[in-house]
Structure formats: C-alpha cells, structure tokens
GROMACS .gro file of C-alpha atoms in nm:
model
  470
    1UNK     CA    1  10.082   9.466  12.770
    2UNK     CA    2  10.349   9.412  12.587
    3UNK     CA    3  10.438   9.568  12.218
    4UNK     CA    4  10.525   9.375  11.970
    5UNK     CA    5  10.770   9.429  11.694
    6UNK     CA    6  10.934   9.219  11.434
    7UNK     CA    7  11.198   9.292  11.203
    8UNK     CA    8  11.134   9.109  10.873
    9UNK     CA    9  11.070   9.222  10.442
   10UNK     CA   10  11.133   9.099  10.115
   11UNK     CA   11  11.396   9.306  10.145
   12UNK     CA   12  11.567   9.171  10.473
   13UNK     CA   13  11.466   8.785  10.307
   14UNK     CA   14  11.658   8.862  10.050
   15UNK     CA   15  11.967   8.960  10.216
   16UNK     CA   16  11.984   8.664  10.451
   17UNK     CA   17  11.917   8.481  10.160
   18UNK     CA   18  12.291   8.537  10.087
   19UNK     CA   19  12.414   8.342  10.362
   20UNK     CA   20  12.500   8.032  10.170
   21UNK     CA   21  12.375   7.813  10.358
   22UNK     CA   22  12.045   7.899  10.356
   23UNK     CA   23  12.023   7.809  10.018
   24UNK     CA   24  11.872   8.122   9.874
   25UNK     CA   25  11.526   8.062   9.986
   26UNK     CA   26  11.550   8.003  10.408
   27UNK     CA   27  11.449   8.350  10.510
   28UNK     CA   28  11.181   8.461  10.204
   29UNK     CA   29  10.995   8.114  10.258
   30UNK     CA   30  10.969   8.213  10.593
   31UNK     CA   31  10.856   8.540  10.533
   32UNK     CA   32  10.629   8.457  10.252
   33UNK     CA   33  10.422   8.164  10.478
   34UNK     CA   34  10.454   8.460  10.781
   35UNK     CA   35  10.205   8.644  10.561
   36UNK     CA   36  10.051   8.387  10.398
   37UNK     CA   37   9.876   8.358  10.744
   38UNK     CA   38   9.837   8.748  10.821
   39UNK     CA   39  10.042   8.775  11.093
   40UNK     CA   40  10.261   9.082  11.079
   41UNK     CA   41   9.885   9.321  11.156
   42UNK     CA   42   9.883   9.128  11.504
   43UNK     CA   43  10.226   9.380  11.549
   44UNK     CA   44  10.257   9.691  11.663
   45UNK     CA   45  10.527   9.765  11.463
   46UNK     CA   46  10.740   9.604  11.139
   47UNK     CA   47  11.082   9.691  11.034
   48UNK     CA   48  11.089   9.674  10.702
   49UNK     CA   49  11.482   9.810  10.623
   50UNK     CA   50  11.710   9.803  10.936
   51UNK     CA   51  12.009   9.859  10.950
   52UNK     CA   52  12.386   9.799  11.180
   53UNK     CA   53  12.625  10.100  11.105
   54UNK     CA   54  13.039  10.036  11.152
   55UNK     CA   55  13.018  10.136  11.473
   56UNK     CA   56  12.765   9.913  11.660
   57UNK     CA   57  12.965   9.640  11.475
   58UNK     CA   58  13.284   9.750  11.717
   59UNK     CA   59  13.084   9.751  12.044
   60UNK     CA   60  13.190   9.371  12.024
   61UNK     CA   61  13.445   9.283  11.746
   62UNK     CA   62  13.810   9.374  11.661
   63UNK     CA   63  13.849   9.702  11.436
   64UNK     CA   64  14.072   9.465  11.196
   65UNK     CA   65  13.737   9.245  11.120
   66UNK     CA   66  13.574   9.449  11.115
   67UNK     CA   67  13.758   9.644  10.817
   68UNK     CA   68  13.886   9.355  10.671
   69UNK     CA   69  13.487   9.159  10.700
   70UNK     CA   70  13.227   9.508  10.555
   71UNK     CA   71  13.540   9.671  10.310
   72UNK     CA   72  13.400   9.799   9.992
   73UNK     CA   73  13.546   9.528   9.775
   74UNK     CA   74  13.286   9.264   9.866
   75UNK     CA   75  12.963   9.441   9.817
   76UNK     CA   76  12.931   9.331   9.499
   77UNK     CA   77  12.981   8.928   9.270
   78UNK     CA   78  13.169   8.759   9.409
   79UNK     CA   79  13.381   8.540   9.148
   80UNK     CA   80  13.236   8.191   9.236
   81UNK     CA   81  12.893   8.347   9.217
   82UNK     CA   82  12.949   8.483   8.914
   83UNK     CA   83  12.790   8.266   8.556
   84UNK     CA   84  12.662   7.964   8.798
   85UNK     CA   85  12.361   7.828   8.701
   86UNK     CA   86  12.238   7.708   9.107
   87UNK     CA   87  12.289   8.002   9.255
   88UNK     CA   88  12.134   8.229   8.925
   89UNK     CA   89  11.884   7.941   8.889
   90UNK     CA   90  11.714   7.958   9.308
   91UNK     CA   91  11.769   8.351   9.253
   92UNK     CA   92  11.506   8.379   9.005
   93UNK     CA   93  11.305   8.055   9.115
   94UNK     CA   94  11.157   8.228   9.411
   95UNK     CA   95  11.085   8.580   9.189
   96UNK     CA   96  10.908   8.391   8.809
   97UNK     CA   97  10.695   8.248   9.141
   98UNK     CA   98  10.590   8.565   9.250
   99UNK     CA   99  10.560   8.714   8.977
  100UNK     CA  100  10.340   8.448   8.836
  101UNK     CA  101  10.066   8.405   9.168
  102UNK     CA  102  10.001   8.787   9.119
  103UNK     CA  103   9.925   8.729   8.796
  104UNK     CA  104   9.699   8.443   8.883
  105UNK     CA  105   9.493   8.642   9.160
  106UNK     CA  106   9.576   9.003   8.951
  107UNK     CA  107   9.734   9.146   9.235
  108UNK     CA  108   9.993   9.440   9.124
  109UNK     CA  109  10.193   9.526   9.417
  110UNK     CA  110  10.347   9.781   9.552
  111UNK     CA  111  10.763   9.889   9.526
  112UNK     CA  112  10.805   9.768   9.849
  113UNK     CA  113  10.620   9.467   9.826
  114UNK     CA  114  10.855   9.371   9.489
  115UNK     CA  115  11.090   9.136   9.493
  116UNK     CA  116  11.389   9.198   9.374
  117UNK     CA  117  11.532   9.023   9.119
  118UNK     CA  118  11.939   9.056   9.102
  119UNK     CA  119  12.132   9.113   9.359
  120UNK     CA  120  12.318   9.419   9.214
  121UNK     CA  121  11.937   9.572   9.218
  122UNK     CA  122  11.920   9.448   9.597
  123UNK     CA  123  12.225   9.623   9.690
  124UNK     CA  124  12.156   9.942   9.512
  125UNK     CA  125  11.856   9.944   9.718
  126UNK     CA  126  12.074   9.896  10.016
  127UNK     CA  127  12.266  10.131   9.911
  128UNK     CA  128  12.043  10.438   9.869
  129UNK     CA  129  11.842  10.319  10.160
  130UNK     CA  130  12.202  10.284  10.442
  131UNK     CA  131  12.314  10.688  10.333
  132UNK     CA  132  12.011  10.791  10.398
  133UNK     CA  133  12.004  10.675  10.726
  134UNK     CA  134  12.362  10.831  10.797
  135UNK     CA  135  12.371  11.077  10.970
  136UNK     CA  136  12.710  11.241  10.797
  137UNK     CA  137  12.765  11.138  10.483
  138UNK     CA  138  13.109  11.139  10.563
  139UNK     CA  139  13.067  10.823  10.820
  140UNK     CA  140  13.044  10.640  10.497
  141UNK     CA  141  13.438  10.579  10.416
  142UNK     CA  142  13.600  10.448  10.113
  143UNK     CA  143  13.668  10.150  10.301
  144UNK     CA  144  13.338  10.043  10.305
  145UNK     CA  145  13.190  10.243   9.923
  146UNK     CA  146  13.186   9.966   9.652
  147UNK     CA  147  13.468   9.949   9.363
  148UNK     CA  148  13.375   9.892   9.040
  149UNK     CA  149  13.621   9.619   8.958
  150UNK     CA  150  13.532   9.315   8.799
  151UNK     CA  151  13.488   9.045   9.035
  152UNK     CA  152  13.854   8.863   9.177
  153UNK     CA  153  13.901   8.589   9.337
  154UNK     CA  154  14.265   8.739   9.469
  155UNK     CA  155  14.152   8.747   9.841
  156UNK     CA  156  14.168   8.362   9.835
  157UNK     CA  157  14.501   8.384   9.836
  158UNK     CA  158  14.516   8.630  10.164
  159UNK     CA  159  14.650   8.571  10.493
  160UNK     CA  160  14.337   8.782  10.643
  161UNK     CA  161  14.112   8.487  10.541
  162UNK     CA  162  14.256   8.267  10.756
  163UNK     CA  163  14.338   8.465  11.030
  164UNK     CA  164  13.921   8.540  11.030
  165UNK     CA  165  13.778   8.195  10.912
  166UNK     CA  166  13.626   8.335  10.609
  167UNK     CA  167  13.659   8.010  10.431
  168UNK     CA  168  13.521   7.670  10.494
  169UNK     CA  169  13.208   7.712  10.679
  170UNK     CA  170  13.244   8.088  10.663
  171UNK     CA  171  13.292   8.192  10.306
  172UNK     CA  172  13.322   8.550  10.187
  173UNK     CA  173  13.039   8.558   9.960
  174UNK     CA  174  12.890   8.787   9.761
  175UNK     CA  175  12.732   9.110   9.912
  176UNK     CA  176  12.874   8.988  10.248
  177UNK     CA  177  12.956   9.367  10.365
  178UNK     CA  178  12.566   9.441  10.330
  179UNK     CA  179  12.416   9.110  10.443
  180UNK     CA  180  12.669   9.199  10.800
  181UNK     CA  181  12.469   9.541  10.820
  182UNK     CA  182  12.144   9.433  10.763
  183UNK     CA  183  12.134   9.143  10.944
  184UNK     CA  184  12.252   9.308  11.229
  185UNK     CA  185  12.089   9.630  11.254
  186UNK     CA  186  11.735   9.355  11.228
  187UNK     CA  187  11.814   9.279  11.576
  188UNK     CA  188  11.943   9.578  11.743
  189UNK     CA  189  11.661   9.802  11.545
  190UNK     CA  190  11.435   9.593  11.788
  191UNK     CA  191  11.560   9.818  12.057
  192UNK     CA  192  11.493  10.139  11.949
  193UNK     CA  193  11.230  10.045  12.064
  194UNK     CA  194  11.196  10.021  12.461
  195UNK     CA  195  11.064  10.149  12.648
  196UNK     CA  196  11.085  10.143  13.061
  197UNK     CA  197  10.715  10.192  13.080
  198UNK     CA  198  10.647   9.876  12.878
  199UNK     CA  199  10.740   9.550  12.806
  200UNK     CA  200  10.951   9.471  12.496
  201UNK     CA  201  10.885   9.147  12.291
  202UNK     CA  202  11.110   9.164  11.988
  203UNK     CA  203  11.173   8.929  11.692
  204UNK     CA  204  11.439   8.891  11.430
  205UNK     CA  205  11.482   8.516  11.275
  206UNK     CA  206  11.730   8.629  11.049
  207UNK     CA  207  11.926   8.685  11.348
  208UNK     CA  208  12.080   8.435  11.675
  209UNK     CA  209  12.425   8.443  11.481
  210UNK     CA  210  12.541   8.266  11.808
  211UNK     CA  211  12.894   8.078  11.739
  212UNK     CA  212  13.092   8.417  11.583
  213UNK     CA  213  13.408   8.554  11.845
  214UNK     CA  214  13.469   8.866  11.798
  215UNK     CA  215  13.766   8.823  11.640
  216UNK     CA  216  13.644   8.534  11.403
  217UNK     CA  217  13.380   8.406  11.194
  218UNK     CA  218  13.283   8.031  11.248
  219UNK     CA  219  12.972   7.778  11.197
  220UNK     CA  220  12.789   7.973  10.926
  221UNK     CA  221  12.768   8.342  11.159
  222UNK     CA  222  13.036   8.675  11.085
  223UNK     CA  223  12.885   8.939  11.340
  224UNK     CA  224  12.764   8.816  11.701
  225UNK     CA  225  12.394   9.016  11.684
  226UNK     CA  226  12.333   8.842  12.040
  227UNK     CA  227  12.676   8.971  12.207
  228UNK     CA  228  12.567   9.285  12.077
  229UNK     CA  229  12.211   9.292  12.170
  230UNK     CA  230  12.277   9.218  12.540
  231UNK     CA  231  12.516   9.475  12.542
  232UNK     CA  232  12.315   9.745  12.447
  233UNK     CA  233  12.040   9.620  12.657
  234UNK     CA  234  12.350   9.613  12.903
  235UNK     CA  235  12.350  10.013  12.834
  236UNK     CA  236  12.011  10.089  12.855
  237UNK     CA  237  12.060   9.957  13.237
  238UNK     CA  238  11.848   9.641  13.189
  239UNK     CA  239  12.146   9.491  13.396
  240UNK     CA  240  12.044   9.091  13.494
  241UNK     CA  241  12.026   8.906  13.174
  242UNK     CA  242  12.007   8.579  13.072
  243UNK     CA  243  12.051   8.428  12.719
  244UNK     CA  244  11.864   8.107  12.646
  245UNK     CA  245  11.974   7.844  12.367
  246UNK     CA  246  11.799   7.597  12.162
  247UNK     CA  247  12.009   7.545  11.886
  248UNK     CA  248  12.100   7.168  11.824
  249UNK     CA  249  12.436   7.351  11.834
  250UNK     CA  250  12.651   7.524  12.143
  251UNK     CA  251  12.648   7.831  12.139
  252UNK     CA  252  12.950   7.889  12.210
  253UNK     CA  253  13.049   8.225  11.999
  254UNK     CA  254  12.766   8.409  12.311
  255UNK     CA  255  12.900   8.171  12.653
  256UNK     CA  256  13.302   8.311  12.548
  257UNK     CA  257  13.203   8.673  12.536
  258UNK     CA  258  12.990   8.670  12.921
  259UNK     CA  259  13.168   8.399  13.038
  260UNK     CA  260  13.332   8.554  13.367
  261UNK     CA  261  12.981   8.794  13.381
  262UNK     CA  262  12.805   8.772  13.727
  263UNK     CA  263  12.455   8.992  13.517
  264UNK     CA  264  12.472   8.758  13.243
  265UNK     CA  265  12.354   8.401  13.254
  266UNK     CA  266  12.378   8.215  12.925
  267UNK     CA  267  12.178   7.889  12.903
  268UNK     CA  268  12.228   7.579  12.620
  269UNK     CA  269  12.047   7.332  12.579
  270UNK     CA  270  12.275   7.106  12.276
  271UNK     CA  271  12.364   6.808  12.151
  272UNK     CA  272  12.709   6.693  12.290
  273UNK     CA  273  12.879   6.415  12.164
  274UNK     CA  274  13.235   6.370  12.024
  275UNK     CA  275  13.287   6.529  11.681
  276UNK     CA  276  12.964   6.718  11.733
  277UNK     CA  277  12.998   7.087  11.605
  278UNK     CA  278  13.133   7.361  11.805
  279UNK     CA  279  13.298   7.075  12.047
  280UNK     CA  280  13.190   7.269  12.322
  281UNK     CA  281  12.988   7.292  12.575
  282UNK     CA  282  13.026   7.002  12.857
  283UNK     CA  283  12.902   7.079  13.228
  284UNK     CA  284  13.273   7.059  13.272
  285UNK     CA  285  13.263   7.368  13.108
  286UNK     CA  286  12.987   7.503  13.324
  287UNK     CA  287  13.100   7.711  13.599
  288UNK     CA  288  12.847   7.661  13.921
  289UNK     CA  289  12.955   8.000  14.068
  290UNK     CA  290  12.941   8.217  13.777
  291UNK     CA  291  12.657   8.206  13.525
  292UNK     CA  292  12.789   7.996  13.239
  293UNK     CA  293  12.506   7.673  13.240
  294UNK     CA  294  12.565   7.387  13.025
  295UNK     CA  295  12.302   7.123  12.958
  296UNK     CA  296  12.474   6.872  12.719
  297UNK     CA  297  12.213   6.629  12.592
  298UNK     CA  298  12.238   6.297  12.366
  299UNK     CA  299  12.117   6.163  12.014
  300UNK     CA  300  11.701   6.170  11.934
  301UNK     CA  301  11.613   6.407  12.232
  302UNK     CA  302  11.220   6.433  12.221
  303UNK     CA  303  10.908   6.710  12.319
  304UNK     CA  304  10.898   6.498  12.703
  305UNK     CA  305  11.227   6.424  12.751
  306UNK     CA  306  11.301   6.866  12.650
  307UNK     CA  307  10.991   7.009  12.835
  308UNK     CA  308  11.135   6.779  13.204
  309UNK     CA  309  11.424   7.007  13.066
  310UNK     CA  310  11.300   7.287  13.099
  311UNK     CA  311  11.058   7.260  13.315
  312UNK     CA  312  11.325   7.159  13.612
  313UNK     CA  313  11.654   7.262  13.511
  314UNK     CA  314  11.637   7.509  13.265
  315UNK     CA  315  11.279   7.757  13.503
  316UNK     CA  316  11.465   7.719  13.795
  317UNK     CA  317  11.786   7.864  13.646
  318UNK     CA  318  11.633   8.125  13.471
  319UNK     CA  319  11.445   8.256  13.793
  320UNK     CA  320  11.740   8.173  14.053
  321UNK     CA  321  11.895   8.471  13.791
  322UNK     CA  322  11.560   8.689  13.776
  323UNK     CA  323  11.679   8.875  13.475
  324UNK     CA  324  11.548   9.217  13.367
  325UNK     CA  325  11.568   9.054  12.980
  326UNK     CA  326  11.539   8.736  12.844
  327UNK     CA  327  11.731   8.600  12.494
  328UNK     CA  328  11.589   8.303  12.303
  329UNK     CA  329  11.748   8.137  12.056
  330UNK     CA  330  11.500   7.924  11.882
  331UNK     CA  331  11.725   7.710  11.661
  332UNK     CA  332  11.530   7.442  11.480
  333UNK     CA  333  11.765   7.242  11.384
  334UNK     CA  334  11.680   7.032  11.633
  335UNK     CA  335  11.362   6.897  11.486
  336UNK     CA  336  11.204   6.576  11.304
  337UNK     CA  337  11.235   6.643  10.960
  338UNK     CA  338  11.610   6.811  10.980
  339UNK     CA  339  11.887   6.751  10.757
  340UNK     CA  340  12.163   6.673  11.101
  341UNK     CA  341  11.830   6.381  11.230
  342UNK     CA  342  11.952   6.409  11.574
  343UNK     CA  343  11.707   6.513  11.724
  344UNK     CA  344  11.335   6.405  11.714
  345UNK     CA  345  11.144   6.793  11.787
  346UNK     CA  346  10.850   6.840  11.663
  347UNK     CA  347  10.744   7.179  11.578
  348UNK     CA  348  10.442   7.254  11.827
  349UNK     CA  349  10.679   7.117  12.110
  350UNK     CA  350  10.984   7.302  12.126
  351UNK     CA  351  10.730   7.642  12.081
  352UNK     CA  352  10.541   7.516  12.400
  353UNK     CA  353  10.812   7.496  12.575
  354UNK     CA  354  10.949   7.941  12.394
  355UNK     CA  355  10.649   8.004  12.463
  356UNK     CA  356  10.636   7.865  12.852
  357UNK     CA  357  10.929   8.041  12.872
  358UNK     CA  358  10.800   8.318  12.820
  359UNK     CA  359  10.499   8.358  13.056
  360UNK     CA  360  10.689   8.302  13.321
  361UNK     CA  361  10.802   8.676  13.313
  362UNK     CA  362  10.620   8.894  13.255
  363UNK     CA  363  10.817   9.141  13.341
  364UNK     CA  364  11.155   9.101  13.143
  365UNK     CA  365  11.188   9.216  12.744
  366UNK     CA  366  11.177   8.928  12.547
  367UNK     CA  367  11.393   8.871  12.224
  368UNK     CA  368  11.320   8.607  11.970
  369UNK     CA  369  11.624   8.470  11.735
  370UNK     CA  370  11.637   8.283  11.413
  371UNK     CA  371  11.950   8.003  11.448
  372UNK     CA  372  12.010   7.653  11.268
  373UNK     CA  373  11.814   7.477  11.076
  374UNK     CA  374  11.846   7.327  10.721
  375UNK     CA  375  11.520   7.197  10.637
  376UNK     CA  376  11.425   7.565  10.483
  377UNK     CA  377  11.067   7.434  10.388
  378UNK     CA  378  11.046   7.279  10.741
  379UNK     CA  379  11.209   7.595  10.890
  380UNK     CA  380  10.904   7.877  10.689
  381UNK     CA  381  10.653   7.611  10.921
  382UNK     CA  382  10.842   7.698  11.245
  383UNK     CA  383  10.858   8.032  11.248
  384UNK     CA  384  10.572   8.094  11.105
  385UNK     CA  385  10.344   7.829  11.355
  386UNK     CA  386  10.578   8.028  11.674
  387UNK     CA  387  10.477   8.359  11.550
  388UNK     CA  388  10.161   8.331  11.574
  389UNK     CA  389  10.178   8.121  11.868
  390UNK     CA  390  10.365   8.478  11.977
  391UNK     CA  391  10.110   8.715  11.882
  392UNK     CA  392   9.764   8.443  12.052
  393UNK     CA  393   9.972   8.454  12.373
  394UNK     CA  394  10.075   8.863  12.375
  395UNK     CA  395   9.971   9.086  12.082
  396UNK     CA  396   9.710   9.374  12.250
  397UNK     CA  397   9.616   9.349  11.860
  398UNK     CA  398   9.441   9.093  11.912
  399UNK     CA  399   9.237   9.204  12.210
  400UNK     CA  400   8.977   9.411  11.985
  401UNK     CA  401   8.663   9.286  11.824
  402UNK     CA  402   8.688   9.214  11.457
  403UNK     CA  403   8.629   8.840  11.444
  404UNK     CA  404   8.920   8.796  11.187
  405UNK     CA  405   9.173   8.757  11.550
  406UNK     CA  406   8.980   8.511  11.676
  407UNK     CA  407   9.046   8.271  11.430
  408UNK     CA  408   9.336   7.966  11.447
  409UNK     CA  409   9.421   7.857  11.178
  410UNK     CA  410   9.604   7.605  11.262
  411UNK     CA  411   9.337   7.428  11.421
  412UNK     CA  412   9.200   7.093  11.221
  413UNK     CA  413   8.926   6.929  11.257
  414UNK     CA  414   8.866   6.609  11.478
  415UNK     CA  415   9.243   6.656  11.582
  416UNK     CA  416   9.336   6.518  11.188
  417UNK     CA  417   9.660   6.674  11.066
  418UNK     CA  418   9.655   6.579  10.683
  419UNK     CA  419   9.373   6.762  10.655
  420UNK     CA  420   9.583   7.072  10.763
  421UNK     CA  421   9.741   7.242  10.463
  422UNK     CA  422   9.980   7.554  10.369
  423UNK     CA  423   9.779   7.857  10.301
  424UNK     CA  424   9.792   7.937   9.909
  425UNK     CA  425  10.062   8.223   9.844
  426UNK     CA  426  10.302   8.328   9.615
  427UNK     CA  427  10.554   8.000   9.717
  428UNK     CA  428  10.308   7.708   9.784
  429UNK     CA  429  10.438   7.546   9.475
  430UNK     CA  430  10.777   7.524   9.658
  431UNK     CA  431  10.566   7.246   9.879
  432UNK     CA  432  10.421   7.053   9.616
  433UNK     CA  433  10.632   6.752   9.660
  434UNK     CA  434  10.590   6.761  10.017
  435UNK     CA  435  10.162   6.776   9.901
  436UNK     CA  436  10.095   7.126  10.057
  437UNK     CA  437  10.069   6.938  10.404
  438UNK     CA  438  10.235   7.214  10.721
  439UNK     CA  439  10.194   6.903  11.003
  440UNK     CA  440  10.434   6.576  10.725
  441UNK     CA  441  10.706   6.575  10.914
  442UNK     CA  442  10.519   6.522  11.246
  443UNK     CA  443  10.224   6.333  11.064
  444UNK     CA  444  10.194   5.980  11.218
  445UNK     CA  445  10.218   5.702  10.925
  446UNK     CA  446  10.368   6.008  10.730
  447UNK     CA  447  10.748   5.922  10.482
  448UNK     CA  448  10.854   6.250  10.614
  449UNK     CA  449  10.812   6.135  11.047
  450UNK     CA  450  11.128   5.913  11.071
  451UNK     CA  451  11.156   5.808  11.499
  452UNK     CA  452  11.474   5.796  11.635
  453UNK     CA  453  11.650   5.616  11.957
  454UNK     CA  454  11.616   5.846  12.246
  455UNK     CA  455  11.938   5.788  12.384
  456UNK     CA  456  11.887   6.055  12.692
  457UNK     CA  457  11.751   5.932  13.003
  458UNK     CA  458  11.574   5.992  13.320
  459UNK     CA  459  11.945   5.941  13.530
  460UNK     CA  460  12.109   6.192  13.274
  461UNK     CA  461  11.868   6.477  13.369
  462UNK     CA  462  11.896   6.387  13.786
  463UNK     CA  463  12.296   6.454  13.720
  464UNK     CA  464  12.219   6.818  13.555
  465UNK     CA  465  12.015   6.888  13.838
  466UNK     CA  466  12.255   6.755  14.100
  467UNK     CA  467  12.465   6.948  13.916
  468UNK     CA  468  12.335   7.303  13.968
  469UNK     CA  469  12.211   7.226  14.246
  470UNK     CA  470  11.842   7.281  14.215
   0.00000   0.00000   0.00000
C-alpha cells in the first residue's frame, strides 16, 4: 500500500509563477488542468499551504546567502515590476479567464479556491498564514519582515548580488523570499507524512530546483529543495537514497552536494554538448567507485532511445544501490514542443519511463519533483498526464467501487489522438491557438509536431554500459 501526497493549490501555483521563467502562468495552468481531470480526489493528502522556515533553508545553504536572499526588503514589489504592462497583463489575464468561467457556469468558489488578483494580496495571505505556522513569534525576526519603503532598484549595485549570482537568469524579483520559502516548503512538507510502515509517494511539480548551489543561485534555481529533501531523509534514518534526473540539463547542484557520499546516488540523464548549460555532466565527471552517475546524451533523443537507457543503464544502477528512497526530477524540457527543441520525447513516453522506474522499487519511498520545461501549455499537459498515471497505478482510493475512479480520461476512440480535447475548465481558453487538442505536439501530421535527427547511436549506449560495468 502507498500513501499519495501532493502539494498544490491556487496559492502555491500563483507563488510559483512569480518566478520569471514561469511566464506568470506555468504552475497555474498545471494546477487548473489537474483539477479539470479531478485527479486530486485520488490523493490521500493535498497540501495547500506549504512553508519552509529560515532554519530549514540553512540545513544546506550558507547563512550569508540565506540572510541576503530572504531579506524582507525583497518581499515587496520591486522597481522593475512596477507598472510593467507585460507582467500586470499576464497576472490579471488568468484571473479574468477564471472569473468569466465561474460566471458562465454560475459557480461561486470558496475563499480558498479564489485567485489572488494582485501580488500584494497574495503576499498578505502568505504573511498571515506563515506567521500562524511559526511556533513562536520571535522566530520571525526583523530581517524577514517587509518594510514599507517604496520600490527601489539600489540593490542592483550591491556587490552581494554578483557574489550570489542574483542576476542574469537568477534575478531578484518581487516577493522572492516568499517564493523561496513556499516552493521549498512544498517539497519538504511532504515529509510530514513519512511513515516507517507505509510507502510514501510525494509530488511537488513546482520543485526540483536542481541547479542551486550552497552559496549561490544558478539556472533559475535559488534554493535547492532536492538537496534539502535528501538531507531530511537521511535524518529520518533512510541512509541509501537515489536521485534520478531526467531534465534536459545536467543536475549539477545536486551532484556537487553529494559527490563524495557513498550513501547518496545521483543519476543525471541530460544533453551534453559544447556550450550547453551548465557545461558539466560528462563521463569524466563521474566516479566509478562512487555514486555519481552521468549519462550524457546528444541532440534528438527520442522515447525508444531513452527507454533503452532507462532499462539497460538507469535501472541496473539503481538496483545496484538498493535505495530506501527514490527521488525523480521530472523535467519536461526534453519533450517534443519545448522551446529548446533538442530532444523529441513524448508525454506518454517519458511518463511511461518514470512509472516503470517507480514500479520497479515497491518498497522505496518515492518523490516526484518538477523541473525544466519552457512551453507552459505543454508542461501542464505533461504533469497532468503523469499525475493521472501515478494515481492510476498507485492510488489506494482508486480501488473502491466508485465507477468514476475507473474511467480513463485519456482513452481515445480508435487510437485517434486528434479526438482528445482539453477538458473544459477555467483556463481552457489558454489552449485556443492549439485547437484545444491534448496531444497536438505528438500527433502525426500536426503542425506542432517537429521531428528531429537523432544523433544518439547504439555504440554510445554500449560505451556507457562498458563505463559503468553493466
């Protein structure tokens, strides 16, 4: 038996979408689509207000970095976001779509299901609830309380922003401290349901911030929730842990944190080509006598090749380690339709690979985290379908007599993907330009399906197997 727990809510998704690379919509689209398919009812627990305290972040990150990162002066509207028409229009667009939908179906959502119309309202909700979660009010020190100063951009001149890499792809944005504490909490709070007598399957599609380092941000990642999760698992006496990363980019932050550990195995399957971020993850970076595993792949990787990689290399290496807990980073930037246009995985194919790994280790606690993915409409489809696959395979609540649990929402008549449309829901109009078709990026003949040349060869796999003595 498995206990299924997921951290997701309108609040969490709106906080997650403060991250600039989320385009103020990625997480909200995912949350709404998961709800459209009624998937949350199949979870034993749904966490709606995740929160990590400053001390939680310090379990891995350095104190000077955390002191600067979650300083209260950043918990407000920053100068670059004030009167920014692009940001404001996107923030209000989803709320307006939801309001129009609710009015159309004559639905009056409860307070906890209402969207926050401004970032200030979102922060006030966070402030009230986070203070309530603190055991003692003196835990909230002055450095974490926002000032009433007008937005300023003087921080840009601060040498610490360069020291901590809070620029470029990791800028300081409005309400950055709230973002860090909520999204990290969404991963760590899953452990509140860890039990020695029951297998836990925990999900946070907003997590998987695998590039962050101990003393600096990197690659859109500020707090490394993966490392913090692994450290918490070790404190819970789960010594042997495996981390598998399917993101297009090398999981450098996690690998570096545990590169000398015999108990923590890190496996990263990623694109490795000259000039591609982060530039690490070659075979020479791996240590055969340790548990650092890099599987560098080339342009054009498809489902068939990745399935062979998983069955012939990833799974045997996991079996060799015999983990008590398994963390899978489910990045979707290798999918067909992603803006990187480097790999050509399908939603079904990548989901099948992840589910097969989960099924192979029935005694291990499993945590599924999000990751890269830069086509927001595509990512909402992926995480919704993968969530359905997880509940279909592992939910105890699906074992009842309720016929609605037995319905396959992704069953297509005669295998015709063109007949599978996005379910009606509050944000369905966001899929208008894609004709509301669920599988538009992997349908034969679709204008959105663009096949790539696969540069990965059988001899490359043979070389990998030889290197890892398989």
